[in-house]
CSV table of C-alpha atoms in Angstrom, one decimal:
chain,number,residue,atom,x,y,z
Z,1,MET,CA,15.2,19.8,26.3
Z,2,CYS,CA,18.4,20.9,24.8
Z,3,PHE,CA,18.8,24.4,23.9
Z,4,GLU,CA,21.3,23.7,21.5
Z,5,GLU,CA,18.9,21.3,19.4
Z,6,ILE,CA,16.4,24.0,19.5
Z,7,LYS,CA,18.6,26.5,18.1
Z,8,PHE,CA,20.1,24.2,15.5
Z,9,TRP,CA,16.6,23.2,14.2
Z,10,GLU,CA,15.6,27.0,14.0
Z,11,ARG,CA,18.6,27.7,11.8
Z,12,TYR,CA,18.0,24.5,9.9
Z,13,ASN,CA,14.5,25.4,9.1
Z,14,GLN,CA,15.5,29.0,7.7
Z,15,VAL,CA,18.3,27.2,5.7
Z,16,THR,CA,15.8,24.9,4.1
Z,17,ILE,CA,13.7,28.1,2.9
Z,18,LYS,CA,16.9,29.4,1.4
Z,19,GLN,CA,17.4,26.1,-0.4
Z,20,ILE,CA,13.8,26.1,-1.9
Z,21,GLU,CA,14.5,29.6,-2.9
Z,22,ASN,CA,17.6,28.8,-4.8
Z,23,LEU,CA,15.8,25.7,-6.0
Z,24,LEU,CA,13.1,27.9,-7.8
Z,25,LYS,CA,15.5,29.8,-9.4
Z,26,GLU,CA,16.9,26.7,-11.6
Z,27,ASP,CA,15.8,26.6,-14.8
Z,28,LYS,CA,13.0,23.7,-14.2
Z,29,GLN,CA,9.5,23.6,-14.6
Z,30,THR,CA,8.8,20.6,-12.2
Z,31,TYR,CA,10.3,19.2,-9.2
Z,32,LEU,CA,10.5,15.7,-7.7
Z,33,VAL,CA,8.6,16.1,-4.2
Z,34,ASP,CA,7.6,13.8,-1.7
Z,35,LEU,CA,6.5,14.8,1.4
Z,36,HIS,CA,5.0,11.7,3.2
Z,37,ILE,CA,7.5,9.1,3.8
Z,38,HIS,CA,7.7,6.9,7.0
Z,39,SER,CA,10.8,5.6,8.6
Z,40,ASP,CA,11.3,2.8,11.2
Z,41,CYS,CA,11.1,5.7,13.7
Z,42,SER,CA,7.4,5.2,13.1
Z,43,ALA,CA,5.4,2.4,14.6
Z,44,ASP,CA,4.5,1.0,11.1
Z,45,GLY,CA,7.8,1.8,9.5
Z,46,LEU,CA,10.1,-0.9,8.1
Z,47,GLN,CA,12.9,1.1,6.6
Z,48,THR,CA,15.9,3.0,8.3
Z,49,VAL,CA,16.0,6.8,8.2
Z,50,GLN,CA,19.7,6.1,6.3
Z,51,GLU,CA,17.5,4.0,3.5
Z,52,VAL,CA,15.1,6.8,3.3
Z,53,ILE,CA,17.4,9.3,2.4
Z,54,ASP,CA,19.5,7.2,0.3
Z,55,ARG,CA,16.5,6.0,-1.9
Z,56,ALA,CA,15.4,9.6,-2.2
Z,57,VAL,CA,18.9,10.3,-3.6
Z,58,GLU,CA,18.6,7.3,-5.9
Z,59,LYS,CA,15.0,8.8,-7.3
Z,60,ASN,CA,16.5,12.2,-7.7
Z,61,PHE,CA,14.2,14.0,-5.3
Z,62,SER,CA,14.6,17.4,-4.7
Z,63,ILE,CA,12.7,17.5,-1.6
Z,64,ILE,CA,11.5,15.0,0.7
Z,65,SER,CA,9.9,14.9,4.4
Z,66,ILE,CA,10.1,12.3,6.8
Z,67,THR,CA,6.7,12.3,8.7
Z,68,ASP,CA,6.4,9.6,11.0
Z,69,HIS,CA,3.5,8.8,13.2
Z,70,ASP,CA,3.4,11.0,16.2
Z,71,SER,CA,7.2,11.1,16.4
Z,72,VAL,CA,9.8,13.2,15.4
Z,73,ALA,CA,12.7,10.9,16.6
Z,74,ALA,CA,14.1,10.4,13.1
Z,75,TYR,CA,15.3,14.0,13.2
Z,76,ARG,CA,17.9,12.7,15.6
Z,77,GLU,CA,19.4,10.6,12.7
Z,78,VAL,CA,18.6,13.0,9.9
Z,79,ARG,CA,21.0,15.6,11.7
Z,80,GLU,CA,23.8,13.0,11.6
Z,81,ILE,CA,23.2,11.6,7.9
Z,82,ILE,CA,23.2,15.1,6.6
Z,83,LYS,CA,26.6,15.7,8.0
Z,84,ALA,CA,28.0,12.6,6.6
Z,85,TYR,CA,26.5,13.1,3.4
Z,86,ARG,CA,28.2,16.7,3.1
Z,87,LEU,CA,31.4,15.3,4.4
Z,88,ALA,CA,31.6,12.9,1.8
Z,89,GLY,CA,31.2,15.6,-0.8
Z,90,LYS,CA,27.8,14.1,-1.8
Z,91,SER,CA,24.5,16.0,-2.5
Z,92,LEU,CA,21.2,15.1,-0.9
Z,93,PRO,CA,17.6,16.4,-1.4
Z,94,ILE,CA,16.3,19.4,0.7
Z,95,ILE,CA,14.5,17.5,3.9
Z,96,VAL,CA,11.8,19.4,5.2
Z,97,THR,CA,10.7,18.7,8.7
Z,98,GLY,CA,7.6,17.0,9.4
Z,99,ILE,CA,5.3,14.6,11.4
Z,100,GLU,CA,2.1,13.0,11.0
Z,101,PHE,CA,-0.1,13.5,13.7
Z,102,THR,CA,-2.9,10.6,14.6
Z,103,VAL,CA,-6.1,12.9,15.3
Z,104,ARG,CA,-9.7,12.5,16.9
Z,105,TYR,CA,-12.4,13.5,14.4
Z,106,ASP,CA,-15.7,12.1,14.9
Z,107,GLU,CA,-17.5,13.4,12.2
Z,108,TYR,CA,-14.9,12.2,10.1
Z,109,GLY,CA,-15.4,8.3,10.9
Z,110,ASP,CA,-13.2,8.0,13.9
Z,111,MET,CA,-10.1,9.5,13.4
Z,112,CYS,CA,-7.9,11.4,10.6
Z,113,HIS,CA,-4.1,12.0,9.8
Z,114,ILE,CA,-2.7,15.6,9.9
Z,115,LEU,CA,0.6,16.4,8.5
Z,116,LYS,CA,2.8,19.0,9.6
Z,117,TYR,CA,5.9,20.7,8.0
Z,118,GLY,CA,8.6,23.1,8.7
Z,119,ILE,CA,8.1,22.0,12.5
Z,120,ASN,CA,11.1,22.3,15.0
Z,121,PRO,CA,11.4,18.8,16.4
Z,122,TYR,CA,12.4,20.0,19.9
Z,123,ASN,CA,9.6,22.8,20.1
Z,124,GLN,CA,7.9,22.3,23.5
Z,125,ILE,CA,4.4,22.6,22.5
Z,126,LEU,CA,5.0,20.3,19.6
Z,127,GLY,CA,6.6,17.9,22.1
Z,128,SER,CA,3.5,18.0,24.7
Z,129,ALA,CA,0.9,17.3,21.8
Z,130,ILE,CA,3.3,14.1,21.1
Z,131,GLN,CA,3.2,13.2,24.4
Z,132,ARG,CA,-0.4,13.3,24.7
Z,133,ASN,CA,-0.9,11.1,21.9
Z,134,LYS,CA,1.6,8.6,23.3
Z,135,ASP,CA,0.0,8.6,26.7
Z,136,ALA,CA,-3.5,7.8,24.8
Z,137,PHE,CA,-1.8,5.0,23.3
Z,138,TRP,CA,-1.1,3.4,26.5
Z,139,THR,CA,-4.7,3.9,27.6
Z,140,ARG,CA,-6.0,2.3,24.4
Z,141,ALA,CA,-3.4,-0.6,25.2
Z,142,HIS,CA,-4.9,-1.4,28.5
Z,143,GLN,CA,-8.7,-1.1,26.9
Z,144,GLN,CA,-7.3,-3.8,24.2
Z,145,PHE,CA,-5.8,-6.3,27.0
Z,146,GLU,CA,-9.3,-6.0,28.6
Z,147,ARG,CA,-11.1,-6.8,25.4
Z,148,MET,CA,-8.8,-9.7,24.8
Z,149,LYS,CA,-10.5,-11.5,27.6
Z,150,THR,CA,-13.6,-11.3,25.6
Z,151,ASN,CA,-12.2,-12.1,22.1
Z,152,VAL,CA,-13.6,-15.6,21.4
Z,153,ALA,CA,-10.6,-16.4,19.1
Z,154,LEU,CA,-7.7,-15.3,21.4
Z,155,CYS,CA,-9.5,-17.0,24.6
Z,156,TYR,CA,-9.9,-20.3,22.4
Z,157,PHE,CA,-6.3,-20.6,21.5
Z,158,ALA,CA,-5.1,-19.3,25.0
Z,159,SER,CA,-7.1,-22.0,26.8
Z,160,GLN,CA,-6.2,-24.8,24.2
Z,161,TYR,CA,-2.2,-24.1,24.5
Z,162,ASN,CA,-2.0,-22.4,27.7
Z,163,ILE,CA,-1.1,-18.8,26.3
Z,164,ASN,CA,-1.1,-15.8,28.5
Z,165,PHE,CA,-1.6,-12.4,27.0
Z,166,SER,CA,-0.3,-9.7,29.7
Z,167,ILE,CA,-0.1,-5.9,29.2
Z,168,ASN,CA,3.3,-6.1,31.2
Z,169,GLU,CA,4.8,-8.8,29.0
Z,170,TYR,CA,3.8,-6.6,26.2
Z,171,LYS,CA,5.3,-3.8,27.7
Z,172,LYS,CA,8.8,-5.8,27.9
Z,173,TYR,CA,8.4,-7.0,24.4
Z,174,LEU,CA,8.2,-3.4,23.5
Z,175,GLU,CA,11.7,-2.5,25.1
Z,176,ASN,CA,13.2,-4.6,22.4
Z,177,CYS,CA,11.3,-2.6,19.8
Z,178,LYS,CA,13.0,0.7,17.9
Z,179,VAL,CA,9.4,2.2,18.7
Z,180,SER,CA,8.5,1.6,22.1
Z,181,ILE,CA,5.0,3.1,21.9
Z,182,PRO,CA,2.1,0.6,22.0
Z,183,GLU,CA,0.6,0.9,18.4
Z,184,TYR,CA,-1.4,-1.6,16.3
Z,185,PRO,CA,1.5,-3.0,14.6
Z,186,SER,CA,3.3,-3.6,17.5
Z,187,LEU,CA,0.5,-5.1,19.1
Z,188,ILE,CA,-0.6,-7.5,16.5
Z,189,ALA,CA,3.2,-8.6,16.4
Z,190,TYR,CA,3.1,-9.3,20.1
Z,191,ILE,CA,0.0,-11.7,19.7
Z,192,TYR,CA,1.4,-12.9,16.4
Z,193,GLN,CA,4.6,-14.1,18.6
Z,194,LYS,CA,2.4,-15.7,21.3
Z,195,LEU,CA,0.5,-17.7,18.7
Z,196,ALA,CA,3.3,-18.7,16.0
Z,197,PRO,CA,4.9,-21.7,18.1
Z,198,TYR,CA,1.5,-23.6,17.8
Z,199,ASN,CA,1.2,-23.4,14.2
Z,200,ILE,CA,-2.2,-22.3,14.0
Z,201,LYS,CA,-3.9,-21.8,10.5
Z,202,LEU,CA,-5.4,-18.5,9.5
Z,203,ILE,CA,-8.6,-20.5,8.8
Z,204,GLU,CA,-8.7,-21.7,12.4
Z,205,ILE,CA,-8.7,-17.9,13.6
Z,206,VAL,CA,-11.5,-17.2,11.1
Z,207,LYS,CA,-13.5,-19.9,12.3
Z,208,GLN,CA,-13.6,-19.4,15.8
Z,209,LEU,CA,-14.6,-15.6,15.1
Z,210,GLU,CA,-17.4,-16.8,12.7
Z,211,HIS,CA,-18.8,-19.1,15.7
Z,212,ASP,CA,-18.8,-16.0,17.8
Z,213,ILE,CA,-20.4,-13.6,15.2
Z,214,GLU,CA,-23.3,-16.5,14.5
Z,215,ILE,CA,-24.3,-15.7,18.2
Z,216,ASP,CA,-23.8,-11.8,18.3
Z,217,ASN,CA,-27.1,-10.2,19.0
Z,218,CYS,CA,-26.1,-6.9,17.9
Z,219,ILE,CA,-27.4,-6.7,14.5
Z,220,GLU,CA,-25.6,-3.9,13.3
Z,221,ARG,CA,-22.3,-5.1,14.5
Z,222,LYS,CA,-23.0,-8.5,13.2
Z,223,LYS,CA,-23.4,-7.3,9.9
Z,224,LYS,CA,-20.3,-5.4,9.8
Z,225,ARG,CA,-18.6,-8.5,11.4
Z,226,ILE,CA,-19.7,-10.7,8.4
Z,227,TYR,CA,-18.9,-8.5,5.9
Z,228,ALA,CA,-15.2,-7.9,7.3
Z,229,VAL,CA,-14.6,-11.6,7.8
Z,230,GLU,CA,-15.9,-12.4,4.2
Z,231,ARG,CA,-13.9,-9.4,2.8
Z,232,PHE,CA,-10.7,-11.1,4.3
Z,233,LYS,CA,-11.4,-14.3,3.2
Z,234,LYS,CA,-11.8,-13.4,-0.4
Z,235,LYS,CA,-8.7,-11.1,-0.4
Z,236,TYR,CA,-6.3,-13.4,1.7
Z,237,GLN,CA,-7.5,-17.1,0.1
Z,238,GLY,CA,-4.3,-18.3,-0.9
Z,239,GLN,CA,-3.4,-17.5,2.9
Z,240,LEU,CA,-5.9,-19.2,4.9
Z,241,SER,CA,-4.6,-22.9,5.2
Z,242,ASN,CA,-1.2,-21.5,6.1
Z,243,THR,CA,0.6,-21.7,9.5
Z,244,GLU,CA,3.1,-19.0,8.5
Z,245,PHE,CA,2.0,-15.9,7.1
Z,246,PRO,CA,2.6,-12.0,7.6
Z,247,SER,CA,1.8,-10.8,11.3
Z,248,ARG,CA,-0.4,-8.1,9.7
Z,249,LEU,CA,-2.8,-10.6,8.3
Z,250,LEU,CA,-4.1,-11.0,12.0
Z,251,SER,CA,-5.1,-7.2,12.1
Z,252,PRO,CA,-8.3,-7.1,9.9
Z,253,LEU,CA,-9.3,-10.2,12.0
Z,254,LEU,CA,-8.5,-8.9,15.5
Z,255,ALA,CA,-8.9,-5.4,15.2
Z,256,PRO,CA,-11.4,-4.9,12.2
Z,257,ARG,CA,-11.7,-1.3,11.3
Z,258,GLY,CA,-14.8,0.6,11.8
Z,259,ILE,CA,-15.8,-2.1,14.8
Z,260,ASP,CA,-15.7,-0.7,18.1
Z,261,ASP,CA,-17.4,-2.3,20.9
Z,262,ASP,CA,-17.9,1.3,22.4
Z,263,ASP,CA,-20.2,1.8,19.8
Z,264,TYR,CA,-22.5,-0.9,21.2
Z,265,PRO,CA,-22.7,-0.4,25.0
Z,266,ASN,CA,-26.0,-2.0,25.4
Z,267,TYR,CA,-24.4,-5.4,24.5
Z,268,PRO,CA,-21.4,-7.8,25.5
Z,269,SER,CA,-17.9,-7.0,24.1
Z,270,SER,CA,-17.0,-8.8,20.7
Z,271,GLY,CA,-13.6,-8.5,22.0
Z,272,SER,CA,-12.6,-6.3,19.0
Z,273,LEU,CA,-9.3,-4.7,19.5
Z,274,SER,CA,-10.2,-1.4,17.3
Z,275,VAL,CA,-10.4,1.4,19.7
Z,276,ARG,CA,-11.5,4.6,18.3
Z,277,ASN,CA,-11.5,7.1,21.3
Z,278,TYR,CA,-8.6,6.8,23.9
Z,279,GLY,CA,-7.8,10.4,24.9
Z,280,GLN,CA,-5.6,11.4,21.9
Z,281,ILE,CA,-5.6,15.2,20.5
Z,282,ASN,CA,-8.7,16.2,18.9
Z,283,ILE,CA,-9.0,17.6,15.5
Z,284,ASN,CA,-9.6,21.2,17.3
Z,285,GLU,CA,-6.7,20.8,19.6
Z,286,LEU,CA,-3.7,20.5,17.1
Z,287,PRO,CA,-0.6,22.8,17.7
Z,288,ASN,CA,-0.2,25.7,15.7
Z,289,GLU,CA,3.2,24.8,15.0
Z,290,GLY,CA,4.3,24.3,11.3
Z,291,ILE,CA,2.1,24.1,7.9
Z,292,THR,CA,-1.1,22.0,8.4
Z,293,VAL,CA,-2.1,19.8,5.8
Z,294,PHE,CA,-5.0,17.2,5.6
Z,295,ALA,CA,-3.5,13.6,4.9
Z,296,HIS,CA,-5.0,11.5,2.2
Z,297,PRO,CA,-8.7,12.8,2.7
Z,298,ASN,CA,-11.3,10.3,1.8
Z,299,GLY,CA,-13.4,11.4,-1.0
Z,300,ASP,CA,-16.7,10.9,0.4
Z,301,LYS,CA,-15.6,12.9,3.4
Z,302,LEU,CA,-14.2,15.9,1.5
Z,303,GLN,CA,-17.2,18.0,2.5
Z,304,LEU,CA,-15.8,18.2,6.0
Z,305,MET,CA,-12.7,20.1,4.7
Z,306,ASN,CA,-15.1,23.1,4.9
Z,307,ASN,CA,-15.1,22.9,8.7
Z,308,CYS,CA,-11.3,22.4,9.0
Z,309,LEU,CA,-10.2,25.6,7.6
Z,310,ASN,CA,-8.9,26.9,11.2
Z,311,ILE,CA,-7.4,23.5,12.6
Z,312,GLY,CA,-3.5,23.8,13.5
Z,313,GLY,CA,-3.5,27.5,13.3
Z,314,HIS,CA,-5.1,27.2,9.7
Z,315,LEU,CA,-5.2,24.6,7.0
Z,316,ALA,CA,-2.8,25.5,4.3
Z,317,ALA,CA,-3.2,22.3,1.9
Z,318,LEU,CA,-4.8,18.9,1.1
Z,319,GLU,CA,-2.8,15.8,0.1
Z,320,LEU,CA,-2.5,13.8,-2.8
Z,321,ASN,CA,-1.4,10.6,-1.6
Z,322,ALA,CA,0.0,7.8,-3.9
Z,323,ALA,CA,-1.4,5.2,-1.6
Z,324,ASN,CA,-5.0,6.8,-1.3
Z,325,ARG,CA,-7.6,4.3,-2.8
Z,326,HIS,CA,-10.4,6.4,-1.1
Z,327,ALA,CA,-10.6,9.4,-3.4
Z,328,HIS,CA,-10.1,10.6,-7.0
Z,329,VAL,CA,-7.4,13.1,-7.5
Z,330,LYS,CA,-9.8,15.1,-9.5
Z,331,ASP,CA,-12.4,15.6,-6.6
Z,332,ILE,CA,-9.4,16.6,-4.1
Z,333,LYS,CA,-8.1,19.2,-6.5
Z,334,ASP,CA,-11.4,20.5,-7.1
Z,335,LYS,CA,-12.3,21.1,-3.3
Z,336,SER,CA,-8.7,22.5,-2.9
Z,337,VAL,CA,-9.4,25.0,-5.5
Z,338,GLU,CA,-13.0,26.0,-3.7
Z,339,LEU,CA,-11.4,26.5,-0.4
Z,340,GLU,CA,-8.3,28.3,-1.7
Z,341,LEU,CA,-5.7,25.4,-0.5
Z,342,PHE,CA,-2.8,24.1,-2.2
Z,343,LEU,CA,-1.7,20.7,-2.8
Z,344,THR,CA,0.9,18.5,-1.6
Z,345,LYS,CA,2.0,15.2,-2.8
Z,346,GLY,CA,3.4,12.1,-0.9
Z,347,SER,CA,4.1,8.5,-1.3
Z,348,ASP,CA,3.2,7.3,2.2
Z,349,ASN,CA,5.9,5.1,1.7
Z,350,HIS,CA,6.6,2.9,4.7
Z,351,GLY,CA,9.4,0.2,3.5
Z,352,LEU,CA,11.8,-0.6,0.6
Z,353,HIS,CA,9.3,-3.4,-0.5
Z,354,TYR,CA,6.6,-0.7,-1.3
Z,355,LYS,CA,6.0,-0.1,-4.8
Z,356,ALA,CA,5.6,3.6,-4.2
Z,357,TYR,CA,7.9,4.9,-7.0
Z,358,GLU,CA,6.8,3.0,-10.2
Z,359,ASP,CA,5.0,6.2,-11.5
Z,360,MET,CA,7.5,8.8,-10.7
Z,361,SER,CA,5.5,11.5,-12.8
Z,362,PHE,CA,3.0,11.7,-9.7
Z,363,TYR,CA,5.5,13.4,-7.7
Z,364,GLU,CA,6.2,16.4,-10.2
Z,365,ILE,CA,5.1,19.6,-8.9
Z,366,SER,CA,5.1,22.9,-10.6
Z,367,LYS,CA,7.0,26.1,-10.0
Z,368,LYS,CA,3.9,27.5,-8.8
Z,369,GLU,CA,3.0,24.5,-6.6
Z,370,LEU,CA,6.4,24.8,-4.8
Z,371,THR,CA,6.0,28.5,-4.6
Z,372,PHE,CA,2.9,28.3,-2.4
Z,373,PHE,CA,4.6,25.6,-0.3
Z,374,LEU,CA,7.6,28.0,0.2
Z,375,ASN,CA,5.4,31.0,1.0
Z,376,GLU,CA,3.7,29.0,3.9
Z,377,LEU,CA,7.1,28.2,5.3
Z,378,LYS,CA,8.2,31.9,5.1
Z,379,LYS,CA,4.8,32.7,7.0
Z,380,ILE,CA,5.6,30.6,9.9
Z,381,TYR,CA,9.0,32.1,10.5
Z,382,LYS,CA,7.6,35.6,10.2
Z,383,SER,CA,5.3,34.9,12.7
């Protein structure tokens, strides 16, 4: 760990506070703020750090935060990009340091995401939490490769075309990726790469899964699998006969959300690549560093926010997320008022092709809301 880097980001965060204070002195009633953006330093990010910042400049944001999944690697690049902008005499938004943690929360439905702001990317406690999740991702990857041995669709095509799915090969595959931790997008991309040369249609994969579902003796899991496949066929009807399709379409088939074989220990594995618990950070084990915000809370789980007030030091805010289809804005606002929390806003934008900024009014926050955020930042550095 570099002492100079630690001191740089300590100074940087203090300067950020001053910048926001000066911003609040301007004769403005609202500010454009996006506190949830992913770069390609995130396992599922599809835009470079440079592209994130350039786009924020183009959209006239006052403040942004890059909040990659379990990673602060983007901030190595942020430092250099800020320097380049200033040398060129160009202005750019205030960039608040941030991260999005993948967190185990059983009552919530398996996992949730927690945002942290005003962090020092080189903080040792934060780094330990990040490393714990990275180690857990490898534990999950080993479990997933074991499950591939019982995934009927993958086993069928492996037999037909002499395909070998190997975790050692996957590790080598990751060495050529910018993000070398094993996440769902990279695992699915690896599988897609192995299948692609054989021109397999999506519908062929679906049919293999349907054959297996027919003989699944676990009634509860069978119902969930039928629903997942039917929903997939309806949503991607136009892609089913294609041999070329986005690799991400394999994810809801091979790793259907909410179907984890560990939930059915008395039945044979269905080969689902969804693994809920693998040693990741628990909701009550979050580091205290930074402002703690519950990301895109589900509407039907808002009552659980009452139990989260002490996580990560303390819960400061709930997020209004432009991509959240699982909650009404009013319900989140009402819960924030009830619990005396403030609100943050974020796009959850992962790439340039995302239509995240069609309604820029979504990102407007008031002077009062920004002051709440500033005061939380100040508390961090007073403590």
